[in-house]
Amino acid sequence: MTKQYLKPLALALAVSLGLSLTACGKQEPAANAPAPTSTAPAPASTTAAADLGKSIFDVSELDPTINACQDFNGFVNAKWVAANPIPNDQTSWGAFNMLNESSLKTQHDIVDDASKNADSAKAGSIEQKIGWLYHSGMDEATIEKNGFDPLKPKLDAIAGLKSGDDVANFITQRYAEGDGQVFEFGSGADFQHADMQIAYANESGLGLPTKDYYTSPEHKEQRDAYVAYIAKSLELTGVTEADAKQQADDVLKFETQLAAASLAPVEERDPKNQYHFVSVKDADKVTPHFNWEKFFTAQGVTVDKGFSLSQPKFFAQFDKMLASTPVSQWQAYLRFHAIDDASPYLSKNFQDNKFAFYGTTLSGQPQQKPRWKRVLSAVNQGMGQALGQLYVAKEFTPEAKQRAEELVTNVRNALKARIENLDWMSADTKTKAIDKWNKFLPKIGYPDKWRDWSGLDIKPDNYYANVKAAGKFNYEYDIAKIGKPTDRKEWGMTPQTVNAYYNPTDNTINFPAAILQPPFFDAKADDAINYGGIGAVIGHEASHGFDDEGSQFDGDGNQKDWWTKADKTQFEARTGKLVDQFNAYAPIKSKPDLHVNGKLTLGENIGDLGGLNAAYDALQMALKSNPEEASKQIDGYSQDQRFFLNWARVWRGSMRDKTAELLINTNPHAPESLRAIGAPSNMPAFATAFQCKPGDAMVRADDKQVKIW
């Protein structure tokens, strides 16, 4: 239950929601668009290898009945979406999902092979541990036979609680086992001294997606279903129907009190709400019934000057409930969450019960993923970096890494040029922005150094115990960083993850191996395809350093205001237009009054706009050095057009209505169909490439056109 703050800013929502929700074409520059002036890009990495006679982008998938200037997403993706319905075990289906499925297939081959050979593998090797972890998860007969026996000691401990002090001690001791309750605890870079890691305690403890789900009339159906799910969970462990109903009502009332003191999603995004440094003595004043010194001692953590009690209002409410909430209500809450947390690793009835609520009721998913995918998810959660080590050895070549590094250099240089040529930013702020740009650390593919797993004990025949052992091992690995220097080279994603991210507190941009594949990156593709794909992803992550969150941190990762007042005012006026643009979108036909939250999605939308502009500029520089390619058409489309076509293809996909509603309420990423059109509609280069005219839907009026970076 640990989580590092500030949250890394990922390119996209993870394609698999899982079952837990307590889980970024151009003509010459117009007169008002600065031309790149920084160092010329490295030689284009794809030009020499491009086979221009082969179709890298299948234009037969385009829909000529849809006007690209009116609905660019429809023009690029509608035919494909209509021909590719969402599989029953998915909540969405598109480019990310397909690439993720490819990654999962490779991972499946790896873990299946490891499972077959685990007994004879080198003792203590990652191959043996991964093999046994996967094998134990696939041993359904043993798991069914055990039922919920593995959970009984914890349920017995909860049954024995008699006071608020007992509850506080229980939470402390469970955390020492890597089994977090109520709040989240872990390491993270100090917002004021980012070169050092400190302890963070953060709000958590809710089973519904956001605080609004506990009180808003429109979420009554989900609340009722949640209470039914809680009751059924309790009944599966032998609680009578009447007692289970009473306890379920108690859990909802309990969580409603926590929710009232919790942050809304937009508030969560604000770094000012993610860091509150206090001494241990001052923390105890906030929670007089929860002793932080005792907690740290039990975790084996030494806190010197203090730690971040990140949301004091939440912890004050937590303490109030320790003192005043009946122990029976605490027991109901802890009992349910013990069952809920363990359900994926228990017998089938527990797994099905959890899926029925989180998978079907909340997300609209008709059926569970096959057993091997669910167990593989647990392997990734427990030993993801170790699996990544085997994945990279099989899938990712040094040549691919080198080509990606060249693209990163080119796009970063283009972003630098855009900053240097901004007409709305003062020289003082530009100097600090370029200083931050200079301190970016790009990381490509996989870590320079792999983790040591020698302290993790995995058995061949006990899935629940293995999952718990991995959780404890990873928790101890995380909190061991407290009080130590920040390691900027450490990764927060595994190499097999189809995503990318920016981390404000270490100023790194990170591109796992699994995303460096078509449609994002193809060594045989023309430059336009690669810059419209991975180039825009690179620009997106780099632009996060200058979005509404990232812009609050300097090049060293410290939360520091490096803006002049006038420049900040200009920035907020420009980003305000982007908020308005996305506020106007209502993507679910059956819910025309449900709009995207422009403030919640602002950071990702800034990333898209800045990233696509920077990638476009980088493409122009690459084509300038290769005029022959620049003038060629491929499959009837120019390089500028293919750039935007691949951008839209990256965001190809469809989503179940319930999933879309859930994500609009909770997630900082706008729906993919809107990301395909949102940034291009602000770019004159797009209108020129497709000969769009003022008044077309994909051409925003001058007073509404968003220009930031």
XYZ file of C-alpha atoms in Angstrom:
709
model
C 0.000 0.000 0.000
C 2.991 2.270 -0.440
C 3.041 5.075 -2.949
C 5.698 7.578 -3.896
C 4.776 11.238 -4.062
C 4.896 13.269 -6.246
C 3.075 10.827 -8.508
C 5.006 10.231 -11.733
C 3.157 11.767 -14.669
C 2.461 8.903 -17.067
C 1.603 9.186 -20.750
C -1.584 7.171 -20.439
C -3.793 5.339 -18.023
C -2.533 1.823 -17.449
C -4.361 -0.279 -20.028
C -5.437 -2.810 -17.410
C -7.539 -1.235 -14.679
C -7.227 -4.313 -12.520
C -9.607 -4.558 -9.591
C -8.202 -1.855 -7.354
C -8.931 1.843 -7.736
C -6.767 2.962 -4.839
C -4.532 2.574 -8.441
C 1.011 10.791 -20.305
C 1.644 18.243 -40.555
C 3.401 21.580 -40.935
C 4.352 24.258 -43.349
C 7.017 26.844 -42.617
C 6.387 28.371 -39.175
C 3.680 30.984 -39.148
C 4.623 34.539 -38.272
C 3.637 34.073 -34.646
C 5.254 30.632 -34.294
C 8.966 30.701 -33.395
C 11.294 28.744 -35.641
C 13.726 26.317 -33.983
C 17.161 27.834 -33.457
C 18.906 25.425 -31.103
C 21.508 22.822 -31.924
C 20.684 20.852 -35.058
C 19.267 17.406 -34.309
C 21.278 14.258 -34.518
C 20.950 12.492 -37.868
C 17.488 10.992 -38.241
C 17.632 7.496 -36.885
C 15.036 6.033 -39.191
C 15.669 7.592 -42.574
C 18.405 5.284 -43.749
C 16.506 2.217 -42.638
C 13.154 3.294 -44.027
C 11.609 1.110 -46.712
C 9.460 3.732 -48.365
C 7.932 1.161 -50.688
C 6.354 -0.728 -47.825
C 3.243 0.490 -46.056
C 4.061 1.160 -42.414
C 0.739 2.927 -41.963
C -2.206 1.051 -43.480
C -4.172 3.782 -45.225
C -6.977 1.334 -46.028
C -7.993 1.777 -42.390
C -8.799 5.448 -43.002
C -12.449 6.372 -43.545
C -12.814 8.628 -46.607
C -16.480 9.253 -45.779
C -15.396 11.278 -42.730
C -13.891 14.720 -43.260
C -10.501 14.913 -41.526
C -11.079 18.615 -40.835
C -14.343 17.893 -39.035
C -13.554 14.688 -37.133
C -9.917 13.702 -37.401
C -10.256 10.876 -34.906
C -13.132 9.440 -36.895
C -11.246 9.812 -40.170
C -8.249 7.882 -38.810
C -9.852 5.441 -36.410
C -13.599 4.932 -36.955
C -13.256 2.056 -39.442
C -10.785 0.248 -37.228
C -12.890 0.732 -34.100
C -16.011 -0.572 -35.868
C -14.129 -3.653 -37.042
C -12.477 -4.350 -33.688
C -15.018 -4.623 -30.856
C -13.819 -4.656 -27.273
C -13.044 -8.230 -26.139
C -15.171 -9.455 -23.249
C -12.238 -9.538 -20.844
C -11.263 -5.913 -21.550
C -12.654 -2.533 -20.532
C -11.205 -0.856 -23.615
C -9.529 -1.834 -26.855
C -7.058 0.060 -28.999
C -3.434 0.656 -29.855
C -2.232 0.616 -26.246
C -4.183 -2.546 -25.490
C -2.848 -4.386 -28.501
C 0.745 -3.494 -27.695
C 0.116 -4.479 -24.094
C -1.235 -7.844 -25.245
C 1.951 -8.357 -27.228
C 4.028 -7.560 -24.152
C 1.897 -9.921 -22.047
C 2.389 -12.738 -24.547
C 6.156 -12.346 -24.314
C 5.974 -12.186 -20.524
C 3.728 -15.257 -20.504
C 6.296 -17.202 -22.493
C 8.989 -16.134 -20.028
C 7.079 -17.030 -16.855
C 5.710 -20.241 -18.308
C 9.213 -21.347 -19.211
C 10.468 -20.282 -15.779
C 7.670 -22.271 -14.124
C 8.497 -25.435 -16.045
C 12.183 -25.181 -15.178
C 12.016 -23.645 -11.692
C 12.812 -26.801 -9.759
C 16.038 -27.314 -11.691
C 16.971 -23.632 -11.982
C 19.852 -22.150 -10.049
C 18.845 -21.903 -6.396
C 17.814 -18.377 -5.481
C 17.909 -17.112 -9.084
C 15.243 -14.741 -10.356
C 14.255 -17.415 -12.862
C 13.496 -19.813 -10.013
C 11.624 -17.249 -7.920
C 9.547 -16.008 -10.843
C 8.856 -19.594 -11.849
C 7.674 -20.616 -8.394
C 5.625 -17.456 -7.919
C 3.840 -18.016 -11.214
C 3.471 -21.769 -10.656
C 1.924 -21.253 -7.218
C -0.591 -18.813 -8.715
C -1.563 -21.258 -11.437
C -2.046 -24.112 -8.942
C -5.807 -23.673 -8.744
C -6.406 -27.020 -7.052
C -4.339 -26.063 -4.013
C -5.788 -22.551 -3.921
C -9.341 -23.939 -4.022
C -8.545 -26.468 -1.334
C -7.194 -23.745 0.963
C -10.232 -21.493 0.536
C -9.671 -18.535 2.836
C -7.512 -20.433 5.339
C -4.461 -18.224 4.574
C -6.445 -15.198 5.763
C -7.751 -16.654 9.029
C -4.833 -15.541 11.268
C -5.372 -11.943 10.212
C -9.136 -12.172 10.697
C -8.559 -13.679 14.133
C -6.266 -10.789 15.045
C -8.949 -8.310 13.999
C -11.549 -10.183 16.053
C -9.337 -9.783 19.103
C -9.175 -5.967 18.995
C -10.769 -4.409 22.060
C -9.859 -0.688 22.017
C -8.664 2.193 19.896
C -5.144 1.538 21.167
C -5.429 -2.035 19.934
C -6.478 -0.756 16.513
C -3.525 1.653 16.365
C -1.135 -1.130 17.353
C -2.682 -3.461 14.790
C -2.175 -0.910 12.005
C 1.417 -0.357 13.098
C 2.232 -4.048 13.185
C 0.482 -4.844 9.920
C 2.539 -2.150 8.242
C 5.695 -3.761 9.586
C 4.629 -6.828 7.601
C 4.233 -4.754 4.449
C 0.456 -4.865 4.807
C -0.674 -1.240 4.893
C -4.021 -0.208 6.346
C -6.075 3.010 6.215
C -3.262 5.290 4.963
C -0.256 4.925 2.676
C 3.336 5.046 3.836
C 6.584 4.986 1.898
C 9.593 6.911 0.687
C 9.832 9.848 -1.693
C 12.049 12.762 -2.554
C 11.755 15.712 -0.191
C 9.958 18.488 -2.064
C 12.342 21.028 -0.523
C 15.528 18.953 -0.694
C 14.896 16.582 -3.577
C 18.366 15.066 -3.403
C 17.252 13.236 -0.233
C 14.520 10.695 0.451
C 12.112 11.185 3.329
C 9.085 9.344 4.701
C 5.613 10.155 3.393
C 2.280 9.328 5.010
C -0.635 9.869 2.636
C -4.386 9.540 2.791
C -6.019 6.355 1.492
C -8.437 3.776 2.878
C -11.428 4.175 0.555
C -12.989 1.375 -1.476
C -14.972 3.611 -3.827
C -13.238 5.666 -6.538
C -13.509 9.204 -5.088
C -15.060 11.034 -2.171
C -18.048 12.045 -4.314
C -19.099 8.419 -4.690
C -20.001 8.380 -0.983
C -22.473 11.264 -1.065
C -23.535 12.288 -4.583
C -27.048 11.181 -5.610
C -25.803 10.107 -9.058
C -23.616 7.470 -7.423
C -26.301 5.857 -5.254
C -26.412 2.776 -7.491
C -22.667 2.223 -7.050
C -22.926 2.779 -3.282
C -25.689 0.211 -2.971
C -23.677 -2.270 -5.034
C -20.617 -1.592 -2.887
C -22.532 -2.371 0.303
C -23.770 -5.597 -1.275
C -20.208 -6.475 -2.279
C -18.940 -5.839 1.250
C -21.676 -8.021 2.731
C -21.014 -10.858 0.285
C -17.275 -10.659 1.040
C -17.950 -11.054 4.736
C -20.413 -13.903 4.181
C -17.765 -15.827 2.261
C -15.733 -15.992 5.478
C -18.624 -17.355 7.548
C -20.294 -14.173 8.799
C -24.062 -14.593 8.940
C -26.185 -12.752 6.391
C -27.705 -10.437 9.013
C -24.361 -9.610 10.620
C -22.748 -9.121 7.215
C -25.430 -6.600 6.222
C -24.960 -4.661 9.467
C -21.184 -4.676 9.132
C -21.407 -3.593 5.483
C -23.517 -0.598 6.513
C -20.931 0.182 9.199
C -18.111 0.040 6.649
C -19.883 2.480 4.346
C -20.517 4.902 7.226
C -16.895 4.548 8.316
C -15.506 5.241 4.857
C -17.927 8.127 4.347
C -16.300 9.856 7.332
C -12.831 9.263 5.866
C -14.027 10.481 2.469
C -15.280 13.746 3.943
C -11.724 14.516 5.045
C -10.140 13.316 1.796
C -9.103 15.255 -1.287
C -11.064 15.390 -4.518
C -9.157 14.296 -7.659
C -8.387 17.861 -8.760
C -7.091 18.676 -5.261
C -4.951 15.530 -5.288
C -3.083 16.778 -8.352
C -1.911 19.948 -6.615
C 1.619 19.467 -5.215
C 0.697 21.808 -2.367
C -1.619 19.053 -1.114
C 0.999 16.310 -1.450
C 3.657 17.572 0.947
C 3.398 18.786 4.536
C 6.670 18.437 6.411
C 6.381 18.065 10.186
C 8.489 16.871 13.068
C 7.460 13.637 14.739
C 6.425 15.673 17.777
C 4.167 17.902 15.676
C 2.715 14.881 13.875
C 1.719 13.425 17.238
C -0.175 16.642 17.939
C -2.261 15.989 14.831
C -2.824 12.349 15.848
C -2.553 12.152 19.648
C -4.020 8.630 19.555
C -1.525 7.334 16.983
C 2.126 7.395 18.049
C 4.402 8.066 15.076
C 7.629 7.334 16.956
C 6.264 3.910 17.810
C 5.176 3.445 14.209
C 8.616 4.332 12.804
C 10.384 2.087 15.294
C 8.203 -0.844 14.260
C 9.056 -0.190 10.602
C 12.758 -0.008 11.373
C 12.855 3.547 10.036
C 14.838 6.408 11.542
C 13.273 9.813 10.989
C 15.606 12.691 11.714
C 14.116 16.154 11.288
C 10.690 14.940 10.281
C 8.521 13.546 7.512
C 5.623 14.523 5.283
C 2.255 14.075 6.949
C 0.888 15.028 3.589
C -2.817 15.606 4.300
C -3.221 16.769 7.934
C -7.006 17.033 7.647
C -7.287 13.361 6.763
C -4.988 12.267 9.572
C -6.863 14.400 12.082
C -10.044 12.576 11.058
C -8.257 9.222 11.277
C -7.191 10.069 14.822
C -10.661 11.243 15.783
C -12.052 7.906 14.635
C -9.442 6.006 16.644
C -10.735 7.783 19.714
C -14.485 7.823 19.082
C -15.530 5.166 16.563
C -16.743 1.935 18.187
C -14.207 -0.878 17.952
C -16.850 -3.048 16.310
C -17.028 -0.598 13.411
C -13.226 -0.550 13.102
C -13.302 -4.334 13.061
C -15.879 -4.410 10.289
C -13.787 -1.990 8.224
C -10.496 -3.833 8.784
C -12.135 -7.235 8.286
C -13.643 -6.260 4.948
C -10.444 -4.698 3.609
C -8.439 -7.725 4.685
C -10.775 -9.869 2.584
C -10.849 -7.414 -0.303
C -7.042 -7.165 -0.454
C -6.614 -10.936 -0.318
C -9.420 -11.913 -2.707
C -7.314 -12.166 -5.906
C -5.124 -14.782 -4.182
C -7.869 -16.873 -2.560
C -10.355 -19.376 -3.967
C -12.529 -18.709 -6.991
C -15.581 -17.489 -5.076
C -13.559 -14.610 -3.622
C -12.067 -13.730 -6.992
C -15.461 -13.784 -8.710
C -17.054 -11.680 -5.999
C -14.451 -8.954 -6.305
C -14.603 -8.945 -10.082
C -18.396 -8.679 -10.040
C -18.160 -5.306 -8.310
C -14.918 -3.701 -9.481
C -14.853 -5.327 -12.901
C -18.493 -5.458 -13.978
C -20.451 -2.984 -11.838
C -17.925 -0.151 -11.870
C -16.165 -0.772 -15.187
C -18.691 -2.695 -17.289
C -16.316 -5.577 -18.063
C -18.348 -8.707 -18.963
C -15.821 -11.363 -17.987
C -12.576 -11.760 -16.109
C -9.237 -12.030 -17.813
C -7.933 -15.577 -18.102
C -6.187 -17.006 -15.069
C -2.691 -16.665 -16.534
C -3.086 -12.916 -17.046
C -4.264 -12.382 -13.485
C -1.378 -14.379 -12.066
C 1.048 -12.616 -14.388
C -0.255 -9.326 -12.965
C 0.673 -10.551 -9.487
C 4.136 -11.500 -10.736
C 4.542 -7.994 -12.130
C 3.361 -6.472 -8.891
C 5.684 -8.615 -6.791
C 8.741 -9.055 -9.011
C 8.165 -6.703 -11.936
C 11.728 -5.453 -12.282
C 13.070 -9.004 -12.133
C 10.686 -10.062 -14.885
C 11.776 -6.957 -16.775
C 15.357 -8.139 -16.660
C 14.331 -11.319 -18.481
C 12.039 -9.388 -20.846
C 14.776 -7.000 -21.944
C 17.205 -9.838 -22.586
C 14.648 -11.366 -24.943
C 13.051 -8.356 -26.597
C 15.088 -5.137 -26.509
C 18.280 -4.657 -28.474
C 21.064 -2.123 -27.879
C 20.382 -0.823 -31.396
C 16.777 -0.009 -30.501
C 17.958 1.858 -27.421
C 20.454 3.872 -29.462
C 17.836 4.868 -32.037
C 15.441 5.922 -29.302
C 18.157 8.023 -27.670
C 18.656 9.897 -30.944
C 14.958 10.694 -31.147
C 14.997 11.891 -27.538
C 17.870 14.253 -28.347
C 16.090 15.676 -31.385
C 12.760 16.276 -29.669
C 14.375 17.720 -26.556
C 16.309 20.164 -28.701
C 13.095 21.186 -30.429
C 11.427 21.826 -27.061
C 14.406 23.914 -25.978
C 14.088 26.017 -29.125
C 10.404 26.606 -28.479
C 11.148 27.800 -24.939
C 13.930 30.091 -26.142
C 11.641 31.677 -28.749
C 8.530 32.194 -26.627
C 7.137 35.679 -27.135
C 5.219 35.736 -23.859
C 7.930 34.738 -21.367
C 10.540 37.056 -19.864
C 14.277 36.449 -20.155
C 14.571 35.756 -16.411
C 12.006 32.950 -16.453
C 13.378 31.564 -19.720
C 16.827 31.280 -18.142
C 15.409 29.182 -15.317
C 13.324 27.097 -17.722
C 16.399 26.325 -19.823
C 18.313 25.470 -16.657
C 15.622 22.913 -15.903
C 15.762 21.635 -19.481
C 19.535 21.210 -19.164
C 19.048 19.043 -16.077
C 16.590 16.600 -17.647
C 17.755 12.991 -17.303
C 16.329 10.780 -20.088
C 16.143 7.057 -19.329
C 15.561 4.642 -22.155
C 14.394 1.036 -22.093
C 15.550 -0.336 -18.762
C 17.629 0.449 -15.652
C 21.423 0.646 -15.806
C 21.519 -1.538 -12.714
C 19.110 -4.326 -11.819
C 17.680 -4.894 -8.344
C 19.008 -7.605 -6.039
C 16.292 -10.139 -5.135
C 18.414 -12.356 -2.905
C 16.420 -11.512 0.229
C 13.069 -12.624 -1.182
C 11.974 -16.133 -0.179
C 9.515 -17.706 -2.651
C 8.081 -21.196 -2.233
C 6.750 -23.440 -5.025
C 3.376 -24.193 -3.451
C 1.898 -21.260 -1.486
C 0.535 -18.451 -3.636
C -0.871 -16.278 -0.851
C 2.299 -16.543 1.210
C 4.418 -15.740 -1.855
C 2.411 -12.629 -2.669
C 2.661 -11.476 0.945
C 6.417 -12.185 1.025
C 6.941 -10.141 -2.135
C 4.854 -7.309 -0.731
C 6.898 -7.208 2.466
C 10.159 -7.422 0.531
C 9.204 -4.508 -1.731
C 7.923 -2.444 1.190
C 11.202 -2.899 3.051
C 13.127 -2.051 -0.113
C 11.117 1.162 -0.422
C 11.375 2.387 3.166
C 15.098 1.542 3.297
C 15.574 4.602 1.068
C 14.367 6.959 3.802
C 17.213 9.191 4.924
C 19.357 8.281 1.912
C 20.231 10.225 -1.257
C 17.751 10.130 -4.127
C 18.801 7.812 -6.940
C 17.779 9.526 -10.171
C 18.628 6.400 -12.148
C 16.031 4.261 -10.409
C 12.934 3.399 -12.427
C 9.304 3.695 -11.346
C 8.019 1.549 -14.222
C 9.054 -1.870 -15.416
C 10.617 -2.307 -18.886
C 7.633 -4.406 -20.015
C 5.158 -1.590 -19.300
C 3.512 0.038 -22.326
C 3.702 3.594 -21.052
C 6.126 6.427 -20.293
C 6.417 8.962 -17.478
C 7.985 12.118 -16.096
C 8.943 12.473 -12.435
C 9.054 16.095 -11.194
C 11.112 15.408 -8.064
C 14.037 13.897 -9.941
C 13.430 15.657 -13.284
C 13.646 12.467 -15.336
C 11.817 11.403 -18.493
C 11.393 7.652 -18.759
C 10.589 5.420 -21.737
C 10.242 1.685 -20.990
C 11.301 -0.827 -23.627
C 7.756 -2.054 -24.306
C 6.558 1.285 -25.713
C 9.469 1.487 -28.157
C 7.557 -0.588 -30.732
C 5.000 0.084 -33.501
C 2.843 2.117 -33.690
C 5.025 4.343 -31.508
C 8.428 3.443 -32.907
C 9.434 1.425 -35.950
C 13.017 1.226 -37.222
C 11.661 0.634 -40.737
C 9.308 3.579 -40.724
C 9.698 7.025 -42.243
C 10.495 9.908 -39.931
C 6.943 11.238 -39.873
C 5.596 8.026 -38.370
C 8.222 7.913 -35.632
C 7.993 11.593 -34.743
C 4.185 11.426 -34.707
C 4.436 8.404 -32.415
C 7.334 8.055 -30.010
C 8.575 11.566 -30.825
C 5.336 13.053 -29.530
C 5.544 10.744 -26.492
C 9.052 12.046 -25.784
C 7.834 15.608 -26.164
C 4.826 14.860 -23.961
C 6.991 13.655 -21.091
C 9.467 16.506 -21.449
C 6.562 18.997 -21.533
C 5.364 17.607 -18.200
C 8.362 19.395 -16.720
C 6.566 22.603 -17.647
C 2.915 21.722 -17.092
C 0.785 23.070 -14.239
C 2.366 20.596 -11.775
C 5.866 20.209 -13.178
C 6.285 23.956 -13.474
C 6.175 24.174 -9.679
C 9.495 22.277 -9.469
C 12.939 23.441 -10.527
C 15.610 21.529 -12.404
C 16.851 19.893 -9.207
C 13.388 18.561 -8.365
C 12.652 21.048 -5.589
C 9.247 22.669 -5.245
C 10.300 26.215 -6.006
C 8.652 29.168 -7.714
C 11.010 30.081 -10.571
C 8.499 32.267 -12.392
C 8.053 36.021 -12.459
C 4.584 37.059 -11.435
C 3.762 38.386 -14.901
C 4.916 35.200 -16.599
C 2.894 33.034 -14.235
C -0.186 35.145 -15.020
C 0.420 34.627 -18.739
C 0.904 30.898 -18.243
C -2.319 30.532 -16.277
C -4.285 32.509 -18.869
C -3.033 30.224 -21.623
C -3.599 27.015 -19.704
C -7.041 28.328 -18.756
C -7.996 28.165 -22.425
C -6.972 24.514 -22.463
C -9.156 23.888 -19.408
C -12.083 25.482 -21.243
C -11.428 23.415 -24.369
C -11.629 20.100 -22.526
C -14.456 21.194 -20.236
C -16.578 21.466 -23.379
C -16.125 17.815 -24.367
C -18.886 15.336 -23.435
C -17.624 12.052 -24.946
C -20.273 9.572 -23.693
C -23.337 9.716 -25.943
C -25.600 8.217 -23.287
C -24.475 10.858 -20.765
C -24.448 14.185 -22.635
C -24.246 16.169 -19.405
C -21.073 14.414 -18.206
C -18.164 16.563 -19.328
C -14.440 16.033 -19.139
C -12.864 17.864 -16.203
C -10.456 20.320 -17.797
C -8.653 21.028 -14.546
C -8.186 17.355 -13.704
C -6.784 16.589 -17.166
C -4.814 19.821 -17.580
C -1.339 18.389 -17.030
C -1.793 15.629 -19.599
C -3.347 18.020 -22.104
C -0.423 20.430 -21.717
C 1.871 17.450 -22.255
C 0.054 16.481 -25.452
C 0.067 20.012 -26.869
C 3.677 20.781 -25.985
C 4.849 17.333 -26.984
C 3.159 17.307 -30.374
C 4.488 20.774 -31.216
C 8.034 19.843 -30.199
C 7.895 16.570 -32.135
C 6.604 18.403 -35.196
C 9.476 20.875 -35.049
C 11.944 18.003 -34.669
C 10.464 16.346 -37.748
C 10.907 19.536 -39.755
C 14.559 19.718 -38.759
C 15.070 16.075 -39.734
C 13.378 16.616 -43.102
C 15.400 19.755 -43.721
C 18.522 17.607 -43.652
C 16.910 15.148 -46.086
C 14.979 17.136 -48.727
C 14.373 14.058 -50.877
C 12.360 12.367 -48.162
C 10.626 15.622 -47.285
C 9.159 15.938 -50.766
C 8.003 12.339 -51.108
C 4.492 11.137 -50.572
C 3.879 7.669 -49.148
C 0.561 6.004 -49.941
C -0.642 9.392 -51.150
C 0.117 11.284 -47.942
C 2.799 13.844 -47.180
C 5.199 13.627 -44.278
C 3.217 16.319 -42.428
C 0.003 14.396 -42.908
C 1.566 11.086 -41.864
C 2.891 12.765 -38.715
C -0.624 13.676 -37.592
C -2.104 10.411 -38.857
C 0.178 8.395 -36.612
C -0.520 10.672 -33.653
C -4.210 9.891 -34.015
C -3.510 6.182 -34.576
C -1.640 6.022 -31.265
C -4.880 7.100 -29.531
C -7.031 4.674 -31.524
C -9.519 2.759 -29.428
C -12.907 2.451 -27.795
C -14.021 2.116 -24.195
C -17.020 0.774 -22.347
C -19.363 3.512 -21.149
C -19.030 2.541 -17.488
C -15.256 2.624 -17.753
C -15.346 5.975 -19.504
C -17.610 7.404 -16.806
C -15.361 6.062 -14.079
C -12.260 7.560 -15.662
C -13.841 10.944 -16.344
C -14.607 11.102 -12.618
C -11.209 9.938 -11.428
C -8.411 10.037 -13.973
C -6.110 12.892 -15.068
C -6.062 11.578 -18.648
C -8.747 12.661 -21.096
C -10.438 9.926 -23.169
C -8.211 8.750 -26.008
C -10.590 9.886 -28.750
C -10.226 13.447 -27.481
C -6.450 13.244 -27.214
C -6.363 12.370 -30.906
C -7.964 15.725 -31.770
C -7.294 18.034 -28.820
C -3.718 19.091 -29.555
C -3.872 19.071 -33.390
C -6.909 21.364 -33.373
C -4.682 24.037 -31.804
C -1.928 23.725 -34.412
C -1.948 25.769 -37.662
C 0.358 23.088 -39.081
C -2.479 20.566 -38.903
C -4.898 22.862 -40.728
C -2.305 23.471 -43.435
C -1.451 19.790 -43.817
C -5.083 18.792 -44.402
C -6.214 22.061 -46.062
C -8.717 22.816 -43.328
C -10.533 26.131 -43.270
C -11.650 28.513 -40.516
C -14.894 27.230 -39.060
C -13.949 23.560 -39.437
C -14.232 21.626 -36.177
C -10.494 20.855 -36.221
C -9.574 24.540 -36.546
C -10.005 26.430 -33.325
C -10.739 30.138 -33.671
C -7.828 32.477 -33.006
C -9.217 33.649 -29.670
C -9.673 30.035 -28.522
C -6.491 28.575 -29.961
C -4.164 27.416 -27.193
C -0.466 28.255 -27.458
C 1.719 27.502 -24.454
C 5.114 25.941 -25.125
